[in-house]
Amino acid sequence: MSEISKSIKRTVLLNPGPLTTSDAVKQALLVSDICPREKEFGILMDSVRQDLVKIVHGEKTHECVLFVSSGTGAVEACLTSLYEKNKSFLVINNGAYGKRIQNICDRFEISHIDLNCEWGEPVDLIQYESLLEQNTDSISAVVFVHHETTVGILNPLNEISDIAQKYKKTVIIDAMSSYAGIPMDVQKNKIHYLISSSNKCIQGMPGLSFVIGERASLEKIKNLNPKSYYFNLYENYIFQKEQKQFQFTPPVQVLYALRKAIDEYFEETEEGRFNRYSELYKSLIIGLKKMGFHFLVGEKHHSKLLTAILNPKDPKYNFNDMHDYLYERGFTIYPGKGTKEGTFRLANIGALCRKDIEEFLQHLKEYFIKFKINS
Ligand SMILES: *Cc1c(COP(=O)(O)O)cnc(C)c1O
């Protein structure tokens, strides 16, 4: 047992981020105090920026811009820096995070055309293309969520970006909860801007978000008129690239932890992480089905990273009671959000192993038996 696990109780987080982190990532937070304008820290930052790009195979074409914020900050940076006067974003919304993109646009008075789908339903690609075709002169970019974490649906990256490419539109994706969990290739998938954060499938600590932008596109945004000072994508990009520093004070220790988390990602490999998550999902889904649970989204569309489970119909069922019972035993589950049918959610991402899922299922089963609730 490492010193960390002796002194800190390990908890299993089945909420969709921040996730359970490894001992080594926790340990990496304990470093000597350092001024982030020192060269040594700059080298660390630069290595993180480069490796975050490598994870999605964009070394030749893309650059990483780090922000000091939760994931939403990087979404805001993209929207407020990339909008064009007299043009609109086409925003796909089939969950709370798609809706959030629209809300950010509204707040900043950025024009957007919406493709609204029922939350939990797959994107209607025909409707998407016809919107794009009808409004092709006014749309500058397509913005969508890859893994819609509200419902656990995976939106079809290739299909959406292929159609966008056909109309020569920029592709901006919120890949917050799929980056480093599902293999992605920014070149093959034709992604101009990909957004994620330090505390989801990369398995680091919360506090940093990032945009992986195509270099050629980034160079072209210089003369746009960004609405934000702090989240100015172009200025942060140039500053980080040229000065090898953050423009503003970074969470120093979080960056060290992210460095460690990236090392662990490369050790596990892209395929290894994807396979481990897939196995965890499989164990979870099999166990839940055996207990009689049903899912909000058709299995074909499951992200295999997070599952929205329909609330049991038994009137004795109460999410908060179930949550507290499991929380006391070291497992954190997550409520559902905004769907017509009530759900709760379980993510199977983070530094978890099969045994965690098996123990979780055991406690869940015991809970339903103990309180005589029908699952
Ligand atoms: C987690 C998440 C976000 C960002 O949430 P923050 O709380 O700002 O980190 C955005 N989009 C998706 C799809 C997410 O899963």
Short mmCIF file of C-alpha atoms and ligand atoms in Angstrom, two decimals:
data_model
loop_
_atom_site.label_atom_id
_atom_site.label_comp_id
_atom_site.label_asym_id
_atom_site.label_seq_id
_atom_site.Cartn_x
_atom_site.Cartn_y
_atom_site.Cartn_z
CA MET A 1 0.00 0.00 0.00
CA SER A 2 1.38 3.41 -0.88
CA GLU A 3 1.69 6.20 1.69
CA ILE A 4 -1.19 7.99 0.00
CA SER A 5 -3.62 5.11 0.23
CA LYS A 6 -2.66 4.56 3.86
CA SER A 7 -3.49 8.14 4.74
CA ILE A 8 -6.39 8.88 2.40
CA LYS A 9 -9.48 6.73 2.09
CA ARG A 10 -10.02 5.71 -1.52
CA THR A 11 -13.47 6.54 -2.85
CA VAL A 12 -15.09 5.27 -6.00
CA LEU A 13 -16.68 8.09 -7.96
CA LEU A 14 -19.33 7.01 -10.44
CA ASN A 15 -20.33 10.60 -11.16
CA PRO A 16 -19.09 11.97 -14.48
CA GLY A 17 -16.14 13.98 -13.16
CA PRO A 18 -14.12 14.85 -11.26
CA LEU A 19 -13.23 11.20 -11.20
CA THR A 20 -11.39 8.77 -8.99
CA THR A 21 -7.70 9.46 -9.48
CA SER A 22 -4.73 7.19 -8.95
CA ASP A 23 -2.43 7.45 -5.95
CA ALA A 24 0.37 8.62 -8.21
CA VAL A 25 -1.74 11.50 -9.55
CA LYS A 26 -2.67 12.53 -6.00
CA GLN A 27 0.99 12.27 -4.98
CA ALA A 28 2.00 14.50 -7.88
CA LEU A 29 0.20 17.42 -6.22
CA LEU A 30 2.92 17.55 -3.57
CA VAL A 31 5.72 19.51 -5.17
CA SER A 32 8.07 22.29 -4.16
CA ASP A 33 6.60 25.73 -4.44
CA ILE A 34 7.59 27.23 -7.75
CA CYS A 35 6.91 30.47 -9.56
CA PRO A 36 4.99 29.59 -12.73
CA ARG A 37 7.10 32.08 -14.70
CA GLU A 38 10.21 29.95 -14.10
CA LYS A 39 11.67 28.17 -17.11
CA GLU A 40 11.30 24.81 -15.37
CA PHE A 41 7.56 25.28 -15.11
CA GLY A 42 7.43 26.46 -18.71
CA ILE A 43 9.01 23.21 -19.85
CA LEU A 44 6.38 21.28 -17.91
CA MET A 45 3.57 23.36 -19.41
CA ASP A 46 4.92 22.92 -22.89
CA SER A 47 5.17 19.14 -22.50
CA VAL A 48 1.58 19.01 -21.27
CA ARG A 49 0.37 21.11 -24.19
CA GLN A 50 2.14 18.90 -26.69
CA ASP A 51 1.04 15.63 -25.17
CA LEU A 52 -2.60 16.67 -24.91
CA VAL A 53 -2.47 17.17 -28.68
CA LYS A 54 -0.72 13.84 -29.18
CA ILE A 55 -3.55 12.02 -27.44
CA VAL A 56 -5.82 12.95 -30.34
CA HIS A 57 -3.08 12.56 -32.97
CA GLY A 58 -2.87 16.21 -33.94
CA GLU A 59 0.90 16.75 -33.55
CA LYS A 60 1.31 17.89 -37.13
CA THR A 61 -1.72 20.10 -37.38
CA HIS A 62 -3.08 21.18 -33.99
CA GLU A 63 -2.05 23.21 -30.95
CA CYS A 64 -3.25 23.12 -27.37
CA VAL A 65 -4.37 26.21 -25.48
CA LEU A 66 -4.77 25.78 -21.71
CA PHE A 67 -7.23 27.70 -19.58
CA VAL A 68 -7.53 28.00 -15.83
CA SER A 69 -11.14 26.98 -15.40
CA SER A 70 -13.53 24.08 -15.37
CA GLY A 71 -14.49 22.69 -18.77
CA THR A 72 -17.19 25.26 -19.40
CA GLY A 73 -14.53 27.99 -19.48
CA ALA A 74 -12.93 26.48 -22.57
CA VAL A 75 -16.35 26.18 -24.23
CA GLU A 76 -16.91 29.85 -23.50
CA ALA A 77 -13.44 30.67 -24.87
CA CYS A 78 -14.24 28.97 -28.17
CA LEU A 79 -17.67 30.46 -28.62
CA THR A 80 -16.70 34.03 -27.68
CA SER A 81 -13.47 33.93 -29.69
CA LEU A 82 -14.63 32.12 -32.80
CA TYR A 83 -18.00 33.73 -33.56
CA GLU A 84 -18.06 35.90 -36.64
CA LYS A 85 -20.04 39.06 -37.18
CA ASN A 86 -23.24 38.47 -39.18
CA LYS A 87 -22.73 34.70 -39.01
CA SER A 88 -24.29 32.02 -36.82
CA PHE A 89 -23.20 28.85 -35.14
CA LEU A 90 -25.25 25.77 -35.86
CA VAL A 91 -25.66 24.20 -32.41
CA ILE A 92 -26.86 20.66 -31.87
CA ASN A 93 -28.69 20.12 -28.61
CA ASN A 94 -29.69 16.69 -27.37
CA GLY A 95 -28.84 17.18 -23.72
CA ALA A 96 -27.93 19.71 -21.04
CA TYR A 97 -24.45 20.37 -22.42
CA GLY A 98 -25.76 21.15 -25.89
CA LYS A 99 -28.28 23.45 -24.22
CA ARG A 100 -25.43 25.08 -22.28
CA ILE A 101 -23.70 25.96 -25.57
CA GLN A 102 -26.88 27.75 -26.66
CA ASN A 103 -27.12 29.50 -23.28
CA ILE A 104 -23.54 30.78 -23.54
CA CYS A 105 -24.27 32.10 -27.03
CA ASP A 106 -27.38 33.87 -25.72
CA ARG A 107 -25.52 35.42 -22.83
CA PHE A 108 -22.90 36.85 -25.18
CA GLU A 109 -25.43 37.75 -27.89
CA ILE A 110 -23.89 35.37 -30.37
CA SER A 111 -26.27 34.33 -33.11
CA HIS A 112 -27.04 30.60 -33.33
CA ILE A 113 -29.29 28.30 -35.29
CA ASP A 114 -30.45 25.35 -33.23
CA LEU A 115 -31.03 21.72 -33.98
CA ASN A 116 -32.97 20.70 -30.90
CA CYS A 117 -33.57 17.00 -30.34
CA GLU A 118 -35.35 15.25 -27.51
CA TRP A 119 -32.80 14.68 -24.74
CA GLY A 120 -31.73 11.10 -24.98
CA GLU A 121 -32.60 10.83 -28.68
CA PRO A 122 -29.88 10.46 -31.33
CA VAL A 123 -29.25 13.46 -33.61
CA ASP A 124 -31.46 13.54 -36.70
CA LEU A 125 -28.75 13.73 -39.36
CA ILE A 126 -31.18 14.47 -42.17
CA GLN A 127 -32.61 17.43 -40.32
CA TYR A 128 -29.07 18.50 -39.48
CA GLU A 129 -28.00 18.50 -43.11
CA SER A 130 -31.08 20.31 -44.29
CA LEU A 131 -30.52 23.06 -41.70
CA LEU A 132 -26.97 23.35 -42.90
CA GLU A 133 -28.05 23.46 -46.51
CA GLN A 134 -30.80 26.03 -45.98
CA ASN A 135 -28.60 28.35 -43.93
CA THR A 136 -25.28 27.65 -45.49
CA ASP A 137 -24.46 31.31 -46.18
CA SER A 138 -25.01 32.40 -42.61
CA ILE A 139 -23.49 29.46 -40.70
CA SER A 140 -19.81 29.72 -39.85
CA ALA A 141 -19.37 26.63 -37.70
CA VAL A 142 -21.09 23.55 -36.34
CA VAL A 143 -20.89 23.16 -32.57
CA PHE A 144 -21.88 19.96 -30.81
CA VAL A 145 -21.22 17.70 -27.86
CA HIS A 146 -19.50 14.41 -28.61
CA HIS A 147 -20.49 12.48 -25.52
CA GLU A 148 -23.65 14.08 -24.14
CA THR A 149 -23.03 13.38 -20.48
CA THR A 150 -26.60 14.23 -19.47
CA VAL A 151 -27.88 11.01 -20.95
CA GLY A 152 -24.83 8.96 -21.91
CA ILE A 153 -25.39 9.19 -25.63
CA LEU A 154 -22.51 9.27 -28.07
CA ASN A 155 -23.18 11.58 -30.98
CA PRO A 156 -21.79 10.37 -34.32
CA LEU A 157 -18.61 12.38 -34.70
CA ASN A 158 -17.71 11.23 -38.20
CA GLU A 159 -21.14 11.67 -39.70
CA ILE A 160 -21.60 15.14 -38.21
CA SER A 161 -18.15 16.36 -39.19
CA ASP A 162 -18.29 14.84 -42.68
CA ILE A 163 -21.49 16.73 -43.42
CA ALA A 164 -20.00 19.92 -41.94
CA GLN A 165 -16.99 19.47 -44.18
CA LYS A 166 -19.23 19.08 -47.22
CA TYR A 167 -20.51 22.61 -46.54
CA LYS A 168 -17.02 23.84 -45.59
CA LYS A 169 -17.95 24.64 -42.02
CA THR A 170 -15.66 24.76 -39.03
CA VAL A 171 -16.23 21.90 -36.57
CA ILE A 172 -16.12 22.70 -32.84
CA ILE A 173 -16.73 19.83 -30.46
CA ASP A 174 -17.24 19.64 -26.75
CA ALA A 175 -15.41 16.36 -26.14
CA MET A 176 -15.25 17.02 -22.42
CA SER A 177 -16.20 13.56 -21.25
CA SER A 178 -14.97 11.49 -24.20
CA TYR A 179 -11.45 12.86 -24.77
CA ALA A 180 -8.90 10.23 -23.67
CA GLY A 181 -11.71 7.76 -23.08
CA ILE A 182 -12.66 7.09 -26.68
CA PRO A 183 -9.98 7.04 -29.39
CA MET A 184 -10.21 10.16 -31.49
CA ASP A 185 -8.14 11.57 -34.30
CA VAL A 186 -8.55 15.29 -34.95
CA GLN A 187 -7.25 14.95 -38.49
CA LYS A 188 -9.27 11.93 -39.57
CA ASN A 189 -12.37 13.15 -37.74
CA LYS A 190 -11.94 16.63 -39.26
CA ILE A 191 -12.15 18.49 -35.98
CA HIS A 192 -11.00 22.11 -36.03
CA TYR A 193 -11.50 22.73 -32.32
CA LEU A 194 -11.80 20.11 -29.60
CA ILE A 195 -12.56 21.07 -26.01
CA SER A 196 -11.92 19.07 -22.84
CA SER A 197 -10.74 19.39 -19.25
CA SER A 198 -8.22 17.94 -16.82
CA ASN A 199 -10.66 16.06 -14.63
CA LYS A 200 -12.51 13.66 -16.92
CA CYS A 201 -11.16 10.69 -18.87
CA ILE A 202 -7.60 12.00 -18.71
CA GLN A 203 -7.94 11.27 -14.97
CA GLY A 204 -6.27 14.39 -13.60
CA MET A 205 -7.38 16.90 -10.97
CA PRO A 206 -9.98 19.60 -11.69
CA GLY A 207 -8.81 23.13 -12.46
CA LEU A 208 -7.67 23.20 -16.08
CA SER A 209 -9.53 23.14 -19.35
CA PHE A 210 -8.12 23.19 -22.84
CA VAL A 211 -8.86 23.76 -26.50
CA ILE A 212 -7.05 21.73 -29.13
CA GLY A 213 -7.28 23.90 -32.21
CA GLU A 214 -6.10 23.45 -35.75
CA ARG A 215 -3.05 25.66 -36.21
CA ALA A 216 -4.20 27.01 -39.57
CA SER A 217 -7.58 27.95 -38.09
CA LEU A 218 -6.05 29.52 -34.98
CA GLU A 219 -3.83 31.71 -37.12
CA LYS A 220 -6.91 32.99 -38.92
CA ILE A 221 -8.83 34.15 -35.85
CA LYS A 222 -6.41 36.94 -35.04
CA ASN A 223 -8.64 39.61 -36.50
CA LEU A 224 -11.93 38.43 -35.08
CA ASN A 225 -13.42 40.39 -32.24
CA PRO A 226 -13.36 38.27 -29.06
CA LYS A 227 -15.94 39.09 -26.42
CA SER A 228 -13.85 37.96 -23.47
CA TYR A 229 -10.56 39.21 -22.07
CA TYR A 230 -9.61 36.26 -19.88
CA PHE A 231 -10.88 33.64 -22.31
CA ASN A 232 -9.42 35.20 -25.45
CA LEU A 233 -8.41 32.08 -27.37
CA TYR A 234 -5.97 33.72 -29.75
CA GLU A 235 -4.12 35.74 -27.13
CA ASN A 236 -3.80 32.79 -24.77
CA TYR A 237 -2.58 30.67 -27.68
CA ILE A 238 0.12 33.12 -28.76
CA PHE A 239 1.20 33.79 -25.19
CA GLN A 240 1.55 30.12 -24.32
CA LYS A 241 3.29 29.31 -27.55
CA GLU A 242 5.74 32.20 -27.54
CA GLN A 243 6.36 32.84 -23.83
CA LYS A 244 5.99 29.22 -22.71
CA GLN A 245 4.00 30.53 -19.79
CA PHE A 246 0.39 30.88 -18.77
CA GLN A 247 -0.90 34.37 -19.37
CA PHE A 248 -2.54 34.32 -15.92
CA THR A 249 -1.74 32.45 -12.70
CA PRO A 250 -2.17 28.70 -13.19
CA PRO A 251 -3.05 26.10 -10.54
CA VAL A 252 0.57 24.98 -10.34
CA GLN A 253 0.03 21.69 -8.54
CA VAL A 254 -2.87 20.71 -10.79
CA LEU A 255 -0.54 20.94 -13.77
CA TYR A 256 1.95 18.56 -12.12
CA ALA A 257 -0.90 16.16 -11.46
CA LEU A 258 -2.03 16.47 -15.07
CA ARG A 259 1.51 15.68 -16.23
CA LYS A 260 1.38 12.48 -14.17
CA ALA A 261 -2.09 11.63 -15.45
CA ILE A 262 -0.87 11.99 -19.05
CA ASP A 263 2.09 9.70 -18.32
CA GLU A 264 -0.34 7.12 -16.96
CA TYR A 265 -2.50 7.48 -20.06
CA PHE A 266 0.43 6.72 -22.36
CA GLU A 267 1.46 3.79 -20.16
CA GLU A 268 -2.02 2.34 -20.33
CA THR A 269 -2.24 3.22 -24.06
CA GLU A 270 -5.17 4.59 -26.02
CA GLU A 271 -6.51 1.14 -26.69
CA GLY A 272 -5.86 -0.02 -23.13
CA ARG A 273 -7.89 2.77 -21.60
CA PHE A 274 -10.72 2.33 -24.07
CA ASN A 275 -10.78 -1.42 -23.40
CA ARG A 276 -10.71 -1.00 -19.63
CA TYR A 277 -13.60 1.45 -19.76
CA SER A 278 -15.50 -0.87 -22.10
CA GLU A 279 -15.00 -3.76 -19.68
CA LEU A 280 -16.16 -1.69 -16.74
CA TYR A 281 -19.23 -0.68 -18.71
CA LYS A 282 -19.97 -4.26 -19.61
CA SER A 283 -19.76 -5.47 -16.01
CA LEU A 284 -21.95 -2.61 -14.89
CA ILE A 285 -24.61 -3.08 -17.53
CA ILE A 286 -24.80 -6.86 -17.03
CA GLY A 287 -25.20 -6.40 -13.28
CA LEU A 288 -27.84 -3.70 -13.65
CA LYS A 289 -29.86 -5.73 -16.13
CA LYS A 290 -29.77 -8.74 -13.82
CA MET A 291 -31.27 -6.53 -11.14
CA GLY A 292 -34.06 -5.49 -13.52
CA PHE A 293 -33.02 -1.93 -14.34
CA HIS A 294 -33.82 -0.29 -17.67
CA PHE A 295 -31.90 2.40 -19.53
CA LEU A 296 -32.98 5.75 -20.94
CA VAL A 297 -31.00 5.43 -24.17
CA GLY A 298 -31.08 2.46 -26.55
CA GLU A 299 -28.00 0.31 -25.99
CA LYS A 300 -26.86 0.90 -29.56
CA HIS A 301 -26.27 4.56 -28.74
CA HIS A 302 -24.63 4.05 -25.34
CA SER A 303 -21.36 5.89 -24.93
CA LYS A 304 -20.09 3.08 -22.70
CA LEU A 305 -18.70 5.83 -20.49
CA LEU A 306 -21.86 6.82 -18.67
CA THR A 307 -25.31 5.28 -18.45
CA ALA A 308 -28.60 6.95 -17.57
CA ILE A 309 -30.77 4.43 -15.74
CA LEU A 310 -34.54 4.81 -15.47
CA ASN A 311 -35.70 5.32 -11.92
CA PRO A 312 -37.43 2.24 -10.49
CA LYS A 313 -41.21 2.61 -10.43
CA ASP A 314 -41.52 1.38 -6.83
CA PRO A 315 -42.88 4.31 -4.72
CA LYS A 316 -40.40 3.36 -1.98
CA TYR A 317 -37.53 4.27 -4.33
CA ASN A 318 -35.79 7.50 -3.41
CA PHE A 319 -32.60 8.64 -5.11
CA ASN A 320 -31.24 10.53 -2.12
CA ASP A 321 -31.66 7.57 0.22
CA MET A 322 -29.94 5.28 -2.27
CA HIS A 323 -27.20 7.84 -2.77
CA ASP A 324 -26.56 8.21 0.96
CA TYR A 325 -26.48 4.46 1.53
CA LEU A 326 -23.87 4.03 -1.19
CA TYR A 327 -21.95 7.16 -0.25
CA GLU A 328 -21.46 5.85 3.28
CA ARG A 329 -19.89 2.79 1.71
CA GLY A 330 -17.47 4.80 -0.44
CA PHE A 331 -19.39 4.94 -3.73
CA THR A 332 -20.71 8.16 -5.24
CA ILE A 333 -23.59 8.02 -7.71
CA TYR A 334 -25.15 10.88 -9.65
CA PRO A 335 -28.71 12.12 -10.15
CA GLY A 336 -30.28 12.44 -13.59
CA LYS A 337 -30.96 15.74 -15.28
CA GLY A 338 -33.70 17.23 -17.38
CA THR A 339 -35.08 14.17 -19.17
CA LYS A 340 -38.81 13.44 -19.53
CA GLU A 341 -38.42 10.15 -17.70
CA GLY A 342 -36.60 10.31 -14.37
CA THR A 343 -33.13 8.77 -14.27
CA PHE A 344 -30.02 8.41 -12.21
CA ARG A 345 -26.58 8.19 -13.74
CA LEU A 346 -23.52 6.00 -13.39
CA ALA A 347 -20.22 6.76 -15.07
CA ASN A 348 -17.59 4.08 -15.47
CA ILE A 349 -14.60 6.33 -16.09
CA GLY A 350 -11.61 7.22 -13.93
CA ALA A 351 -8.96 5.15 -12.18
CA LEU A 352 -11.34 2.27 -11.53
CA CYS A 353 -11.03 -1.48 -11.86
CA ARG A 354 -13.45 -4.33 -12.29
CA LYS A 355 -13.51 -5.03 -8.55
CA ASP A 356 -14.85 -1.51 -7.91
CA ILE A 357 -17.82 -2.17 -10.16
CA GLU A 358 -18.45 -5.60 -8.65
CA GLU A 359 -18.39 -4.21 -5.12
CA PHE A 360 -20.65 -1.37 -6.17
CA LEU A 361 -23.19 -3.76 -7.68
CA GLN A 362 -23.11 -5.83 -4.53
CA HIS A 363 -23.91 -2.82 -2.34
CA LEU A 364 -26.62 -1.68 -4.73
CA LYS A 365 -28.24 -5.12 -4.66
CA GLU A 366 -28.06 -5.23 -0.87
CA TYR A 367 -29.69 -1.82 -0.67
CA PHE A 368 -32.70 -2.88 -2.71
CA ILE A 369 -33.06 -6.13 -0.76
CA LYS A 370 -32.60 -4.54 2.64
CA PHE A 371 -35.29 -1.90 2.06
CA LYS A 372 -37.51 -4.23 0.00
CA ILE A 373 -37.58 -1.93 -3.02
CA ASN A 374 -38.23 -3.34 -6.47
CA SER A 375 -35.51 -2.33 -8.90
C1 LIG B 1 -18.30 17.96 -17.67
C2 LIG B 1 -18.80 18.50 -18.94
C3 LIG B 1 -18.69 19.87 -19.25
C4 LIG B 1 -18.05 20.90 -18.37
O1 LIG B 1 -18.47 20.97 -17.09
P1 LIG B 1 -17.62 21.79 -16.02
O2 LIG B 1 -18.43 21.62 -14.78
O3 LIG B 1 -17.55 23.20 -16.46
O4 LIG B 1 -16.27 21.16 -15.95
C5 LIG B 1 -19.10 20.29 -20.50
N1 LIG B 1 -19.59 19.43 -21.39
C6 LIG B 1 -19.70 18.12 -21.13
C7 LIG B 1 -20.24 17.21 -22.18
C8 LIG B 1 -19.32 17.61 -19.89
O5 LIG B 1 -19.43 16.30 -19.64
#
